[in-house]
Short mmCIF file of C-alpha atoms in Angstrom, two decimals:
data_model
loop_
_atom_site.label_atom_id
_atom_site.label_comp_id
_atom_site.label_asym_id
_atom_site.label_seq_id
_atom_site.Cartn_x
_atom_site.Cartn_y
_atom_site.Cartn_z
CA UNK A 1 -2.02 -8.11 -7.56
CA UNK A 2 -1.33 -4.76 -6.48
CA UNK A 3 0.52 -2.42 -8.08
CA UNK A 4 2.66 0.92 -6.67
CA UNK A 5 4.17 3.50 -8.68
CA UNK A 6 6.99 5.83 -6.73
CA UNK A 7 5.47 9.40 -7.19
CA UNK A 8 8.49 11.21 -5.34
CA UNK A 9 11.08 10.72 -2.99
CA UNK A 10 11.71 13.14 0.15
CA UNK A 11 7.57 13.57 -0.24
CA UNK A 12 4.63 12.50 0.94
CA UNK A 13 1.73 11.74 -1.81
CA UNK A 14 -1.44 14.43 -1.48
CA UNK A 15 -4.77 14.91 -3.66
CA UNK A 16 -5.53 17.08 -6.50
CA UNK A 17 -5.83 20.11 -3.89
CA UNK A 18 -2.74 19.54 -2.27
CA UNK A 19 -3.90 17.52 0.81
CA UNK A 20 -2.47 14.86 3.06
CA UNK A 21 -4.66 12.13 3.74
CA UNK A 22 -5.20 10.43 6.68
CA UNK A 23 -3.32 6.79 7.59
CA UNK A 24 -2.50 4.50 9.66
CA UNK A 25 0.71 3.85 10.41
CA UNK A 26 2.54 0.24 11.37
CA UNK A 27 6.22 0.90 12.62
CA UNK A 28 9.54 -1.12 12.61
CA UNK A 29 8.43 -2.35 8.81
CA UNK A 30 12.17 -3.05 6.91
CA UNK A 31 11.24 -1.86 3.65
CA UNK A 32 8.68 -0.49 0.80
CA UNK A 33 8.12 -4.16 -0.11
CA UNK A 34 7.33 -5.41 3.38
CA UNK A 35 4.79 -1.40 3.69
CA UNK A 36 2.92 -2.81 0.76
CA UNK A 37 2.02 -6.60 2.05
CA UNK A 38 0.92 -5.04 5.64
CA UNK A 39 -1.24 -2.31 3.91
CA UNK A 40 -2.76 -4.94 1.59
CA UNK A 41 -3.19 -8.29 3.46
CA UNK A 42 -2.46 -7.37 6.90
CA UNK A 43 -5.57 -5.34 7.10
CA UNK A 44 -9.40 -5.88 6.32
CA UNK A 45 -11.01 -5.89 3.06
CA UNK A 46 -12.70 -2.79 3.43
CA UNK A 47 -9.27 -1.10 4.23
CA UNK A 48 -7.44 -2.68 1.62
CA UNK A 49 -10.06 -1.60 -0.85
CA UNK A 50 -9.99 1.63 0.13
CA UNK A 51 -5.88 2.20 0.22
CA UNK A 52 -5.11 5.15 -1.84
CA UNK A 53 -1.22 4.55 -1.62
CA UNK A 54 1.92 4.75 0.69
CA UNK A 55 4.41 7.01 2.22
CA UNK A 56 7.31 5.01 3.50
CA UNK A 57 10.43 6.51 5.80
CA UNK A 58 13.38 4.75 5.16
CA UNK A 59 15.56 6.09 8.01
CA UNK A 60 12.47 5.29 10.79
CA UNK A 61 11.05 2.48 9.32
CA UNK A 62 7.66 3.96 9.32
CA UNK A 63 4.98 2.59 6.70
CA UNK A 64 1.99 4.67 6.40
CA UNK A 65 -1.06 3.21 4.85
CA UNK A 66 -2.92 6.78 3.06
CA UNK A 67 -6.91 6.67 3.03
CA UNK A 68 -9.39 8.93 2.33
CA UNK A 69 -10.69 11.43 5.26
CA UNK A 70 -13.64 9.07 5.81
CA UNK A 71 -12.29 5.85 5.91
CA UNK A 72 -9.96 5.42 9.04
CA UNK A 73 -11.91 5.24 12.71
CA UNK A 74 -10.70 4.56 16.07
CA UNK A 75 -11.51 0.76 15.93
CA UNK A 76 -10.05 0.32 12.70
CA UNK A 77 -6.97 1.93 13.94
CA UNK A 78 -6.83 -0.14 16.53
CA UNK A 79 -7.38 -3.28 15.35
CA UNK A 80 -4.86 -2.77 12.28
CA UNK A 81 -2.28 -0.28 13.24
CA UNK A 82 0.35 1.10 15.72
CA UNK A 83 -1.03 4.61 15.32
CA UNK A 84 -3.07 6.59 12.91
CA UNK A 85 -3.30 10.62 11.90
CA UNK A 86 -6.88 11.77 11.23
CA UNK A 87 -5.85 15.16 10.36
CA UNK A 88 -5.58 14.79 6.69
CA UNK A 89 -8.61 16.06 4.57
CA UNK A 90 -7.34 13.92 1.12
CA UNK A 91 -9.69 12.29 -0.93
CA UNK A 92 -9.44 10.54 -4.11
CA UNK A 93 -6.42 9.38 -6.04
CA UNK A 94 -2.94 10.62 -5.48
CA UNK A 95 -2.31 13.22 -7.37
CA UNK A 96 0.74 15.08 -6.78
CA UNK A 97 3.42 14.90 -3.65
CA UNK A 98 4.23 17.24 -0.49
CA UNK A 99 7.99 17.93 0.14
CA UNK A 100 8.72 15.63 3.58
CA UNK A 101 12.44 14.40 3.99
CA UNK A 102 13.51 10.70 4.29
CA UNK A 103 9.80 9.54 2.52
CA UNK A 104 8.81 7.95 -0.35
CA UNK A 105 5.27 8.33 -2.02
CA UNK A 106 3.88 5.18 -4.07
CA UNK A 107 0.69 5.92 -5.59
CA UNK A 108 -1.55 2.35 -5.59
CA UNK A 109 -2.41 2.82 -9.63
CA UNK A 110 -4.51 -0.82 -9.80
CA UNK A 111 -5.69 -4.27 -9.29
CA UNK A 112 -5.10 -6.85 -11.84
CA UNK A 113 -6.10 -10.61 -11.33
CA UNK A 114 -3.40 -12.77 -11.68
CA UNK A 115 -3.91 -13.21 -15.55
CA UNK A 116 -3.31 -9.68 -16.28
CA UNK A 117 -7.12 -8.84 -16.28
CA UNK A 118 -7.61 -5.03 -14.61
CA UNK A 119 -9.57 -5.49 -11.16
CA UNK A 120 -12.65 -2.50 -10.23
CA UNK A 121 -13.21 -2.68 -6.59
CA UNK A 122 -13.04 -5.97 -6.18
CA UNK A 123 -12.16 -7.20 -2.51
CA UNK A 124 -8.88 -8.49 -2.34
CA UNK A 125 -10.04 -12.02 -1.06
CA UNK A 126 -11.51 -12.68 -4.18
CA UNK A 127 -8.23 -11.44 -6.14
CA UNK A 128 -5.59 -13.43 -4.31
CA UNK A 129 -7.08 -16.38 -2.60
CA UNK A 130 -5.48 -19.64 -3.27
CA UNK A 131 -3.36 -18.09 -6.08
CA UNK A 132 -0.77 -19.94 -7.52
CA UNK A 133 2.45 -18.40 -8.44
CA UNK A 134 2.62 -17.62 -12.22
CA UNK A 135 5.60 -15.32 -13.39
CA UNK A 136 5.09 -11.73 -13.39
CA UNK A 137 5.17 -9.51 -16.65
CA UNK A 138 7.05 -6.77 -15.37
CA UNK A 139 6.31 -3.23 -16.96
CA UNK A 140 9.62 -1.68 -18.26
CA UNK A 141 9.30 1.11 -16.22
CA UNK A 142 9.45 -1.13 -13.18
CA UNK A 143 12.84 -2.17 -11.30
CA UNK A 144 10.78 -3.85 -8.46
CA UNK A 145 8.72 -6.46 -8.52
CA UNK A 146 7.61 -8.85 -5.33
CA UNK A 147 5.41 -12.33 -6.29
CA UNK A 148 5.21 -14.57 -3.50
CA UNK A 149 2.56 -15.91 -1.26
CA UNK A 150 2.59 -15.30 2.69
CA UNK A 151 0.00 -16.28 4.93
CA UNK A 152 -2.12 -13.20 6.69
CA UNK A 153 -3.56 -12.61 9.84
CA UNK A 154 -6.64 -15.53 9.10
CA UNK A 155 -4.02 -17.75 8.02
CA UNK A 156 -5.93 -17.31 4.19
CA UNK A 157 -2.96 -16.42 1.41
CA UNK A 158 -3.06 -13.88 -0.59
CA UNK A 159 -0.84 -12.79 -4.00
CA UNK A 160 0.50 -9.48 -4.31
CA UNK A 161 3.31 -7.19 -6.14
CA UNK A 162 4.57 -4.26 -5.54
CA UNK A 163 5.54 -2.51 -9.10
CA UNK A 164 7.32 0.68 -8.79
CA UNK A 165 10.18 2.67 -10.47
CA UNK A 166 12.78 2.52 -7.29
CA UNK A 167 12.22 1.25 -3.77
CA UNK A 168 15.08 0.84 -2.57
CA UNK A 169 16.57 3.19 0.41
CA UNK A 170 19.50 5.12 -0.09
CA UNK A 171 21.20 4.86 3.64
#
């Protein structure tokens, strides 16, 4: 599992020095539940090990997938993505939040196997494939919480939950 906390709404989530990171973006994505699943199972390992977290636009339906300055390239953008920025400099964990109208900033805050156990850069095959669907302890911070099985691009499934304090979009 993967787990999201909202760090700010109308903001974009930067570093510890106040940086934007790169991403790549995927457009026409409903909601901060569907943003999640394509930034963690409808990309590679190597991405999805290396997510930092997500800025979602409500209004535009825009779900960018944040990464450190080093991770994104031009193939990887293409394969995975409808566009990418490699202007941002960010690097690490998301620290803080930019003001940016309309977004939402989740910082990704873990892995856990599916027992609870915490997950250190582990690739997310070995986390979620051929999971079964055990009920999810739900933090009591947490108002949102997505457990369900879809296939990816391979046609391998994966598990994965998005725990946040709000997701929802105000229209």
């Amino acid at each position: 599992r993967f787990k999201f906390n909202l760090m700010g709404k109308d903001s974009m989530g930067v570093d510890s020095s106040n940086r934007l990171y790169q991403y790549g973006r995927k457009n026409s994505v409903p909601d901060v539940d569907q943003c999640s699943w394509e930034c963690t199972n409808e990309v590679d390992d190597f991405l999805a090990s290396n997510l930092r977290g997500i800025d979602y636009d409500c209004k535009n339906k825009y779900c960018d997938c944040l990464f450190d300055d080093t991770v994104l390239d031009g193939t990887l953008c293409d394969d995975y993505f409808d566009s990418c920025s490699f202007s941002g400099s960010g690097k690490g964990s998301i620290s803080g939040t930019s003001d940016a109208s309309g977004w939402s900033s989740y910082k990704l805050v873990g892995m856990e196997l599916l027992d609870g156990t915490p997950v250190q850069k582990i690739e997310a095959s070995t986390v979620f494939k051929g999971a079964k669907s055990p009920k999810l302890d739900v933090n009591e911070s947490a108002s949102c919480a997505v457990d369900e099985t879809r296939p990816t691009r391979n046609g391998e499934r994966f598990k994965f939950n998005l725990i946040a304090e709000d997701s929802e979009c105000n229209d």
